[in-house]
Short mmCIF file of C-alpha atoms in Angstrom, two decimals:
data_model
loop_
_atom_site.label_atom_id
_atom_site.label_comp_id
_atom_site.label_asym_id
_atom_site.label_seq_id
_atom_site.Cartn_x
_atom_site.Cartn_y
_atom_site.Cartn_z
CA MET L 1 -36.62 22.87 -109.75
CA PHE L 2 -38.95 25.10 -107.78
CA ASP L 3 -37.68 26.01 -104.31
CA VAL L 4 -39.61 23.40 -102.33
CA LEU L 5 -36.80 22.05 -100.16
CA SER L 6 -37.55 24.11 -97.08
CA ARG L 7 -41.29 23.46 -97.33
CA MET L 8 -40.78 19.73 -97.79
CA ARG L 9 -38.45 19.51 -94.81
CA LEU L 10 -41.03 21.32 -92.69
CA GLY L 11 -43.70 18.90 -93.94
CA ARG L 12 -41.48 15.97 -93.00
CA ALA L 13 -41.03 17.30 -89.46
CA ARG L 14 -44.77 17.61 -89.05
CA ALA L 15 -45.28 14.09 -90.41
CA ILE L 16 -42.69 12.58 -88.00
CA ALA L 17 -44.28 14.33 -85.04
CA PHE L 18 -47.62 13.03 -86.13
CA VAL L 19 -46.46 9.44 -86.53
CA LEU L 20 -44.97 9.53 -83.05
CA ALA L 21 -48.25 10.90 -81.78
CA LEU L 22 -50.20 8.10 -83.41
CA SER L 23 -48.08 5.53 -81.64
CA THR L 24 -49.37 6.87 -78.34
CA ALA L 25 -52.99 7.38 -79.41
CA ALA L 26 -55.50 5.93 -76.99
CA ALA L 27 -58.55 4.09 -78.27
CA PHE L 28 -61.61 4.25 -76.11
CA ALA L 29 -63.38 1.01 -75.42
CA ALA L 30 -66.45 0.53 -77.58
CA PRO L 31 -69.42 -1.72 -76.87
CA ALA L 32 -70.45 -4.64 -79.02
CA GLN L 33 -71.01 -3.79 -82.65
CA ALA L 34 -74.30 -2.17 -83.46
CA ALA L 35 -76.41 -2.68 -86.56
CA LEU L 36 -75.68 0.84 -87.85
CA GLN L 37 -73.74 0.41 -91.10
CA ILE L 38 -73.83 1.71 -94.65
CA ASP L 39 -74.01 -0.84 -97.47
CA ILE L 40 -71.77 0.77 -100.08
CA ASN L 41 -72.29 -2.09 -102.54
CA ARG L 42 -75.82 -0.94 -103.31
CA GLY L 43 -76.33 1.10 -106.46
CA ASN L 44 -77.85 4.33 -105.14
CA THR L 45 -77.42 4.45 -101.38
CA GLU L 46 -79.43 7.02 -99.45
CA PRO L 47 -76.89 9.17 -97.55
CA LEU L 48 -76.80 8.47 -93.81
CA PRO L 49 -77.97 11.44 -91.68
CA ILE L 50 -75.11 12.31 -89.33
CA ALA L 51 -74.61 15.16 -86.87
CA ILE L 52 -71.08 16.51 -86.45
CA THR L 53 -70.71 18.96 -83.58
CA ASP L 54 -67.98 21.58 -83.27
CA PHE L 55 -65.15 20.09 -81.24
CA LEU L 56 -65.07 21.48 -77.72
CA GLY L 57 -62.22 23.64 -76.48
CA GLY L 58 -61.47 26.81 -74.66
CA ALA L 59 -61.56 30.29 -76.11
CA GLY L 60 -59.50 31.67 -78.96
CA GLN L 61 -57.35 29.20 -80.91
CA GLU L 62 -58.85 26.09 -79.31
CA ALA L 63 -62.41 27.08 -80.21
CA SER L 64 -61.41 28.06 -83.73
CA THR L 65 -59.47 24.84 -84.27
CA GLY L 66 -62.36 22.76 -82.92
CA ALA L 67 -64.77 24.33 -85.38
CA ASP L 68 -62.29 23.93 -88.24
CA ILE L 69 -61.79 20.23 -87.47
CA ALA L 70 -65.53 19.61 -87.50
CA GLY L 71 -65.76 21.48 -90.80
CA VAL L 72 -63.14 19.29 -92.52
CA ILE L 73 -64.75 16.09 -91.24
CA THR L 74 -68.12 17.32 -92.47
CA ASN L 75 -66.74 18.17 -95.90
CA ASP L 76 -64.94 14.82 -96.26
CA LEU L 77 -67.98 12.73 -95.34
CA GLU L 78 -70.42 14.79 -97.40
CA ARG L 79 -68.23 14.60 -100.53
CA SER L 80 -68.17 10.81 -100.29
CA GLY L 81 -71.89 10.84 -101.13
CA LEU L 82 -72.59 8.34 -98.34
CA PHE L 83 -73.32 10.82 -95.56
CA ASN L 84 -75.77 13.68 -95.08
CA PRO L 85 -74.30 16.01 -92.43
CA LEU L 86 -77.18 17.79 -90.73
CA PRO L 87 -77.14 21.59 -90.30
CA LYS L 88 -75.85 22.78 -86.92
CA SER L 89 -78.84 25.08 -86.61
CA SER L 90 -81.02 21.98 -86.17
CA PHE L 91 -79.08 20.68 -83.14
CA ILE L 92 -81.09 20.63 -79.92
CA GLU L 93 -78.37 19.48 -77.54
CA LYS L 94 -75.13 21.45 -77.30
CA PRO L 95 -72.56 19.00 -75.88
CA THR L 96 -70.36 20.34 -73.10
CA ASP L 97 -68.41 17.20 -72.15
CA ILE L 98 -67.49 14.45 -74.63
CA ASN L 99 -67.06 11.96 -71.76
CA VAL L 100 -70.78 12.22 -70.96
CA PRO L 101 -73.12 10.23 -73.25
CA PRO L 102 -75.33 12.49 -75.38
CA ARG L 103 -79.07 12.86 -74.93
CA PHE L 104 -79.90 10.44 -77.72
CA GLY L 105 -83.56 11.45 -77.84
CA ASP L 106 -82.60 14.99 -78.86
CA TRP L 107 -80.66 13.62 -81.83
CA ARG L 108 -83.42 11.23 -82.86
CA ILE L 109 -85.82 14.17 -83.07
CA ILE L 110 -83.73 15.69 -85.88
CA LYS L 111 -83.46 12.26 -87.60
CA SER L 112 -79.72 11.86 -87.01
CA GLN L 113 -78.63 8.23 -87.07
CA ALA L 114 -75.00 8.87 -86.11
CA LEU L 115 -73.38 11.56 -83.97
CA VAL L 116 -69.79 12.80 -83.80
CA THR L 117 -68.54 14.73 -80.77
CA GLY L 118 -65.02 15.78 -79.92
CA GLN L 119 -62.66 18.24 -78.33
CA ALA L 120 -59.39 20.00 -79.23
CA LYS L 121 -57.08 21.06 -76.40
CA LEU L 122 -53.63 22.65 -76.35
CA GLU L 123 -51.35 20.80 -73.93
CA SER L 124 -48.82 22.55 -71.68
CA ASP L 125 -46.00 21.30 -73.94
CA GLY L 126 -47.58 23.01 -76.97
CA ARG L 127 -49.02 19.88 -78.57
CA LEU L 128 -52.59 19.70 -79.79
CA ARG L 129 -54.68 16.90 -78.30
CA VAL L 130 -57.73 15.93 -80.35
CA GLU L 131 -60.36 13.39 -79.25
CA PHE L 132 -63.55 12.24 -80.89
CA ARG L 133 -66.46 9.88 -80.27
CA LEU L 134 -68.76 8.28 -82.84
CA TRP L 135 -72.18 7.41 -81.46
CA ASP L 136 -75.00 5.21 -82.76
CA VAL L 137 -78.03 7.38 -81.96
CA TYR L 138 -80.70 4.69 -82.22
CA GLY L 139 -78.53 1.97 -80.67
CA GLU L 140 -77.54 4.46 -77.92
CA GLN L 141 -73.94 3.35 -77.81
CA GLN L 142 -70.45 4.50 -78.71
CA LEU L 143 -69.11 2.90 -81.88
CA THR L 144 -65.54 4.13 -81.77
CA GLY L 145 -63.35 6.86 -80.33
CA LEU L 146 -59.73 7.90 -80.67
CA GLN L 147 -57.27 10.40 -79.25
CA PHE L 148 -54.46 12.07 -81.20
CA PHE L 149 -51.49 14.25 -80.26
CA THR L 150 -49.81 16.42 -82.89
CA THR L 151 -48.52 19.90 -83.60
CA PRO L 152 -51.23 22.60 -83.76
CA ASP L 153 -50.64 23.29 -87.46
CA ASN L 154 -51.33 19.62 -88.29
CA TRP L 155 -54.99 19.84 -87.32
CA ARG L 156 -56.18 19.34 -90.89
CA ARG L 157 -54.52 15.94 -91.21
CA VAL L 158 -56.02 14.88 -87.87
CA SER L 159 -59.41 15.83 -89.29
CA HIS L 160 -58.90 13.60 -92.33
CA LEU L 161 -57.84 10.69 -90.13
CA ILE L 162 -60.96 11.08 -88.00
CA ALA L 163 -63.10 11.13 -91.15
CA ASP L 164 -61.31 7.94 -92.28
CA ALA L 165 -62.06 6.27 -88.93
CA ILE L 166 -65.76 7.20 -89.15
CA TYR L 167 -65.98 6.04 -92.77
CA LYS L 168 -64.40 2.70 -91.95
CA ARG L 169 -66.55 2.07 -88.88
CA LEU L 170 -69.79 2.79 -90.73
CA THR L 171 -68.97 1.22 -94.12
CA GLY L 172 -66.52 -1.53 -93.28
CA GLU L 173 -64.15 -0.15 -95.94
CA ASP L 174 -60.94 1.84 -95.48
CA GLY L 175 -61.30 5.57 -95.90
CA TYR L 176 -59.41 7.67 -98.44
CA PHE L 177 -59.44 11.14 -96.91
CA ASP L 178 -55.87 11.13 -95.53
CA THR L 179 -54.39 11.12 -99.03
CA ARG L 180 -52.92 13.52 -101.54
CA ILE L 181 -53.24 14.23 -105.25
CA VAL L 182 -50.37 15.09 -107.57
CA TYR L 183 -51.42 16.68 -110.85
CA VAL L 184 -50.31 19.00 -113.62
CA SER L 185 -51.19 22.61 -112.83
CA GLU L 186 -51.83 24.67 -115.97
CA THR L 187 -51.65 28.47 -116.12
CA GLY L 188 -51.42 31.11 -118.83
CA PRO L 189 -53.02 31.48 -122.28
CA LYS L 190 -54.45 28.38 -123.88
CA ASP L 191 -51.78 28.29 -126.62
CA ARG L 192 -48.89 28.91 -124.18
CA ARG L 193 -49.81 26.97 -121.05
CA VAL L 194 -47.19 26.71 -118.33
CA LYS L 195 -47.37 23.27 -116.74
CA ARG L 196 -46.07 22.52 -113.25
CA LEU L 197 -46.26 19.47 -111.04
CA THR L 198 -48.39 20.31 -108.02
CA ILE L 199 -49.41 18.32 -104.96
CA MET L 200 -52.39 18.94 -102.67
CA ASP L 201 -54.63 17.20 -100.17
CA GLN L 202 -57.42 15.14 -101.75
CA ASP L 203 -59.95 17.85 -100.85
CA GLY L 204 -58.03 20.57 -102.73
CA PHE L 205 -56.30 22.21 -99.76
CA ASN L 206 -52.57 22.79 -99.16
CA PRO L 207 -51.43 22.97 -102.80
CA HIS L 208 -47.65 23.12 -103.32
CA MET L 209 -45.88 23.43 -106.65
CA LEU L 210 -43.10 20.87 -107.15
CA THR L 211 -41.59 22.16 -110.40
CA ASN L 212 -41.10 25.68 -111.76
CA GLY L 213 -42.71 25.31 -115.18
CA ALA L 214 -39.48 25.77 -117.13
CA GLU L 215 -39.90 22.31 -118.67
CA LEU L 216 -43.01 20.49 -119.86
CA VAL L 217 -44.15 17.86 -117.35
CA LEU L 218 -46.54 14.97 -117.96
CA THR L 219 -47.99 11.84 -116.33
CA PRO L 220 -47.02 12.12 -112.64
CA ARG L 221 -47.49 8.89 -110.66
CA PHE L 222 -46.97 8.04 -106.98
CA SER L 223 -44.69 5.34 -105.65
CA PRO L 224 -46.30 2.68 -103.42
CA ASN L 225 -44.91 4.40 -100.30
CA SER L 226 -46.44 7.75 -101.40
CA GLN L 227 -43.09 9.55 -100.86
CA GLU L 228 -41.81 9.55 -104.44
CA ILE L 229 -43.29 10.58 -107.77
CA THR L 230 -42.25 9.39 -111.20
CA TYR L 231 -43.04 11.66 -114.12
CA LEU L 232 -42.09 12.53 -117.68
CA SER L 233 -40.42 15.83 -118.53
CA TYR L 234 -38.85 17.29 -121.64
CA HIS L 235 -35.28 18.57 -121.21
CA ASN L 236 -34.00 20.35 -124.33
CA ASN L 237 -36.89 18.67 -126.16
CA ASN L 238 -35.69 15.22 -125.09
CA PRO L 239 -38.01 13.14 -122.93
CA ARG L 240 -36.69 12.13 -119.53
CA VAL L 241 -38.23 10.03 -116.80
CA TYR L 242 -37.63 11.48 -113.34
CA LEU L 243 -38.03 10.39 -109.74
CA LEU L 244 -38.92 13.18 -107.29
CA ASP L 245 -38.70 12.79 -103.52
CA ILE L 246 -41.65 14.73 -102.07
CA GLU L 247 -40.06 15.17 -98.65
CA THR L 248 -36.70 16.55 -99.75
CA GLY L 249 -37.49 18.00 -103.16
CA GLN L 250 -34.56 16.07 -104.65
CA GLN L 251 -35.00 14.64 -108.12
CA GLU L 252 -33.18 11.93 -110.02
CA VAL L 253 -33.11 11.13 -113.72
CA VAL L 254 -34.22 7.53 -114.25
CA GLY L 255 -33.35 7.60 -117.91
CA GLU L 256 -33.16 9.76 -121.01
CA PHE L 257 -34.88 8.10 -123.93
CA PRO L 258 -34.78 9.09 -127.60
CA GLY L 259 -38.20 9.31 -129.19
CA MET L 260 -41.39 9.57 -127.22
CA THR L 261 -41.86 8.09 -123.77
CA PHE L 262 -45.29 7.65 -122.24
CA ALA L 263 -46.84 7.13 -118.83
CA PRO L 264 -44.16 5.84 -116.42
CA ARG L 265 -45.62 3.98 -113.42
CA PHE L 266 -44.15 2.18 -110.43
CA SER L 267 -44.50 -1.55 -109.90
CA PRO L 268 -46.42 -2.45 -106.71
CA ASP L 269 -43.16 -3.24 -104.86
CA GLY L 270 -41.62 0.08 -105.94
CA GLN L 271 -38.58 -1.65 -107.47
CA LYS L 272 -39.40 -1.04 -111.14
CA VAL L 273 -40.86 1.60 -113.42
CA ILE L 274 -42.97 0.47 -116.36
CA MET L 275 -43.41 2.68 -119.42
CA SER L 276 -43.89 2.84 -123.17
CA LEU L 277 -40.94 3.70 -125.40
CA GLN L 278 -41.19 4.61 -129.06
CA ARG L 279 -38.36 3.10 -131.06
CA GLY L 280 -38.24 2.50 -134.79
CA GLY L 281 -41.67 3.99 -135.48
CA ASN L 282 -43.65 1.88 -133.04
CA ALA L 283 -44.12 1.90 -129.27
CA ASN L 284 -43.73 -1.04 -126.91
CA ILE L 285 -43.89 -1.71 -123.18
CA TYR L 286 -40.65 -1.78 -121.19
CA THR L 287 -39.69 -2.04 -117.53
CA MET L 288 -36.65 -0.55 -115.83
CA ASP L 289 -35.18 -1.95 -112.63
CA LEU L 290 -34.53 1.11 -110.46
CA ARG L 291 -31.50 -0.46 -108.77
CA SER L 292 -29.64 -1.86 -111.78
CA ARG L 293 -31.20 0.44 -114.41
CA LYS L 294 -31.65 -2.65 -116.57
CA VAL L 295 -34.36 -2.18 -119.23
CA THR L 296 -36.51 -5.16 -120.24
CA ARG L 297 -38.83 -5.21 -123.23
CA LEU L 298 -42.21 -6.88 -122.65
CA THR L 299 -44.08 -6.39 -125.96
CA THR L 300 -42.86 -6.66 -129.54
CA THR L 301 -45.33 -5.41 -132.09
CA ALA L 302 -45.45 -3.07 -135.08
CA ALA L 303 -48.31 -1.26 -133.37
CA ILE L 304 -48.52 1.25 -130.51
CA ASP L 305 -48.56 -0.37 -127.06
CA THR L 306 -48.79 2.19 -124.28
CA ALA L 307 -50.33 3.23 -120.93
CA PRO L 308 -49.25 0.16 -118.89
CA SER L 309 -50.54 -0.42 -115.35
CA TYR L 310 -49.71 -3.26 -112.94
CA SER L 311 -52.26 -5.32 -111.07
CA PRO L 312 -51.92 -4.69 -107.30
CA ASP L 313 -50.22 -8.07 -106.75
CA GLY L 314 -47.71 -7.34 -109.52
CA THR L 315 -48.45 -10.51 -111.49
CA GLN L 316 -50.25 -8.91 -114.46
CA ILE L 317 -50.16 -5.75 -116.55
CA THR L 318 -52.94 -4.02 -118.45
CA PHE L 319 -52.17 -1.71 -121.38
CA GLU L 320 -53.70 -0.22 -124.48
CA SER L 321 -52.77 -1.22 -128.02
CA ASP L 322 -53.97 -0.61 -131.57
CA ARG L 323 -52.50 -3.90 -132.81
CA GLY L 324 -56.00 -5.02 -133.77
CA GLY L 325 -56.73 -1.88 -135.81
CA THR L 326 -58.26 0.31 -133.07
CA GLN L 327 -57.30 1.31 -129.52
CA GLN L 328 -58.30 -1.51 -127.17
CA ILE L 329 -57.35 -2.82 -123.73
CA TYR L 330 -55.11 -5.82 -123.28
CA VAL L 331 -53.81 -7.82 -120.32
CA MET L 332 -50.59 -9.82 -120.06
CA ASN L 333 -48.51 -11.52 -117.41
CA ALA L 334 -45.81 -9.43 -115.75
CA ASP L 335 -43.12 -11.14 -117.86
CA GLY L 336 -44.91 -10.24 -121.12
CA SER L 337 -46.49 -13.65 -121.75
CA ASN L 338 -50.16 -14.39 -122.47
CA GLN L 339 -51.02 -11.07 -124.13
CA HIS L 340 -54.74 -10.96 -124.85
CA ARG L 341 -57.47 -8.42 -125.56
CA ILE L 342 -60.22 -7.86 -122.98
CA SER L 343 -62.25 -4.90 -124.37
CA PHE L 344 -64.87 -5.71 -126.99
CA GLY L 345 -67.49 -2.98 -126.60
CA GLN L 346 -68.17 -0.20 -129.07
CA GLY L 347 -65.68 2.66 -129.26
CA ARG L 348 -61.96 3.09 -128.69
CA TYR L 349 -60.61 2.18 -125.26
CA ALA L 350 -57.56 3.81 -123.67
CA THR L 351 -55.60 4.55 -120.44
CA PRO L 352 -56.47 1.40 -118.45
CA VAL L 353 -55.68 1.59 -114.72
CA TRP L 354 -55.93 -1.39 -112.38
CA SER L 355 -57.90 -0.89 -109.18
CA PRO L 356 -55.98 -1.13 -105.86
CA ARG L 357 -58.46 -3.88 -104.92
CA GLY L 358 -57.61 -5.85 -108.06
CA ASP L 359 -61.26 -6.35 -108.98
CA LEU L 360 -61.67 -3.73 -111.73
CA ILE L 361 -59.82 -1.88 -114.48
CA ALA L 362 -60.79 1.74 -115.13
CA PHE L 363 -60.56 3.14 -118.65
CA THR L 364 -61.29 6.04 -120.95
CA LYS L 365 -63.38 5.37 -124.04
CA LEU L 366 -64.21 7.52 -127.05
CA ILE L 367 -67.59 6.69 -128.54
CA SER L 368 -69.89 8.84 -130.70
CA GLY L 369 -67.86 11.95 -129.94
CA GLN L 370 -68.13 11.49 -126.16
CA PHE L 371 -65.32 10.68 -123.76
CA VAL L 372 -66.43 8.05 -121.26
CA ILE L 373 -64.88 7.01 -117.95
CA GLY L 374 -65.82 3.42 -117.16
CA VAL L 375 -64.76 0.21 -115.45
CA MET L 376 -64.64 -3.47 -116.36
CA LYS L 377 -63.49 -6.66 -114.69
CA PRO L 378 -59.97 -7.91 -115.52
CA ASP L 379 -61.47 -10.55 -117.84
CA GLY L 380 -63.34 -7.85 -119.78
CA THR L 381 -66.82 -8.60 -118.42
CA GLY L 382 -68.98 -6.08 -116.58
CA ASP L 383 -68.07 -3.16 -118.86
CA ARG L 384 -70.05 -0.14 -117.62
CA VAL L 385 -69.97 3.64 -117.87
CA LEU L 386 -69.57 5.83 -114.78
CA THR L 387 -69.57 9.25 -116.45
CA GLU L 388 -69.35 10.79 -119.91
CA GLY L 389 -68.78 14.25 -121.31
CA TYR L 390 -67.08 16.48 -123.85
CA HIS L 391 -63.55 15.42 -122.86
CA ASN L 392 -62.92 13.15 -119.86
CA GLU L 393 -59.49 11.63 -119.43
CA GLY L 394 -56.86 10.26 -117.05
CA PRO L 395 -58.70 8.11 -114.45
CA THR L 396 -56.90 7.42 -111.17
CA TRP L 397 -58.09 5.34 -108.21
CA ALA L 398 -58.54 6.27 -104.57
CA PRO L 399 -56.52 3.79 -102.47
CA ASN L 400 -59.68 2.01 -101.30
CA GLY L 401 -60.76 1.31 -104.89
CA ARG L 402 -64.18 2.92 -104.42
CA VAL L 403 -63.70 6.33 -106.05
CA LEU L 404 -62.07 7.56 -109.26
CA MET L 405 -60.64 10.97 -110.08
CA PHE L 406 -60.14 12.24 -113.63
CA PHE L 407 -59.85 15.51 -115.53
CA ARG L 408 -62.43 17.11 -117.77
CA GLU L 409 -61.89 19.81 -120.38
CA THR L 410 -64.36 22.68 -120.71
CA ARG L 411 -65.13 24.23 -124.08
CA GLY L 412 -64.46 27.76 -125.24
CA ALA L 413 -61.57 30.18 -125.55
CA ASN L 414 -61.32 30.46 -121.77
CA GLY L 415 -61.87 26.78 -121.12
CA GLY L 416 -59.40 24.36 -119.64
CA PRO L 417 -59.05 21.15 -117.67
CA GLY L 418 -60.41 20.62 -114.18
CA LEU L 419 -60.44 17.72 -111.73
CA TRP L 420 -63.52 15.64 -110.97
CA SER L 421 -64.32 12.56 -108.91
CA VAL L 422 -66.96 9.86 -109.31
CA ASP L 423 -67.72 6.79 -107.21
CA LEU L 424 -68.32 3.29 -108.51
CA THR L 425 -72.07 3.76 -108.52
CA GLY L 426 -71.72 6.64 -110.99
CA TYR L 427 -74.24 8.66 -108.98
CA ASN L 428 -71.83 10.74 -106.91
CA GLU L 429 -69.90 12.94 -109.32
CA ARG L 430 -68.15 16.03 -107.91
CA PRO L 431 -65.71 18.75 -109.03
CA VAL L 432 -62.45 18.70 -107.08
CA PRO L 433 -61.28 22.23 -106.18
CA ALA L 434 -57.87 23.28 -107.50
CA PRO L 435 -56.37 26.79 -107.64
CA THR L 436 -55.58 26.59 -111.38
CA PHE L 437 -56.54 24.54 -114.40
CA ALA L 438 -55.57 20.97 -113.54
CA SER L 439 -54.97 17.79 -115.53
CA ASP L 440 -53.53 14.28 -115.26
CA PRO L 441 -54.21 13.59 -111.57
CA ALA L 442 -52.68 10.71 -109.61
CA TRP L 443 -54.08 9.64 -106.25
CA SER L 444 -51.60 8.72 -103.54
CA PRO L 445 -51.70 5.63 -101.40
CA ARG L 446 -52.65 6.27 -97.78
CA ILE L 447 -50.09 8.54 -96.19
CA GLN L 448 -47.67 6.62 -93.99
#
């Protein structure tokens, strides 16, 4: 394993300090709800003009941190496709005290509908205190405001939490900015790629390698508590399923399975891992109880059943199978009963993943030489394409069920995989920055 123990322990200390800080966070009283809200259920929503000022502070580190916090909030909201952060050069008023209501007329002149102000102060005990206010410019009232205490080097996470609070207040949906992505980092020549598990913030910052590349790694997936990852690795050419504790860097072998093993995933309660095992020339779906290590077989076919994914309530499982002659999507009860096909469109369907909301199943489809990322309802209706390209694969859901991430291969001798995101409208498609080629992403639940 890569030497991550010291880094993970440091990360845990920062997280504990932050959780304690949240328990003392003060929420500022807000007036009655205003009409300002974004309808994210519409197909092509016009981004909401919003002004985000640099957070106030003293000189030196405070001023720099205040500007950095505003920058992260701006980037988070802009990337969602629902907000249009206005350029700072257009601002007429320069706030000097966040406890004084802004001059709303100055913000209406530049067409801003919402305004974010804040400050970042270093306390005498060394903690960083961050406050923010969200204002309805046309309603001339404060919509929400919070105060956080944390260590100075944890300012980036505070920024994501503020962006989440703004997103939720203006859309009515939970945000997804305070989350992480685990993926397979790929380096080296195309025919000799070194693959390492890597984790980073959802916006591409703070990447940390979790494995050293000595063994091939595939299909990383988060546990429901976001602190463990299950993944597949090849040890002496034998596939093993591992559990990796992100905080400590400790890993545990779940099982060593002869033949091929595909796509381990946690059950919603975190007590089981579901996967596909190839035995006797065909592949079927199995679960393993993580406490007893008991393995239970759920499907029995002469075909290939693979890529299982639980519904968020744990009562059903979706998977892909070629039992009907081509790759298609099926759904069954969690005990293996009532197996039935739900995909009937043109093309070959694969890698189904159930939405955290339970309302949709994402998939990859190959049709006419194009790789499509799409969604359908659990009964197979509402099949629609979100994006298509040369090679799109591996969809994973944001925890609010409104955005998907996937990886896309680029052509050519120097090409390779990169991460992309797309929202449910299909209009907001963005590259996700990563320091290397990147494949097989998995989006974490909200960080606890």
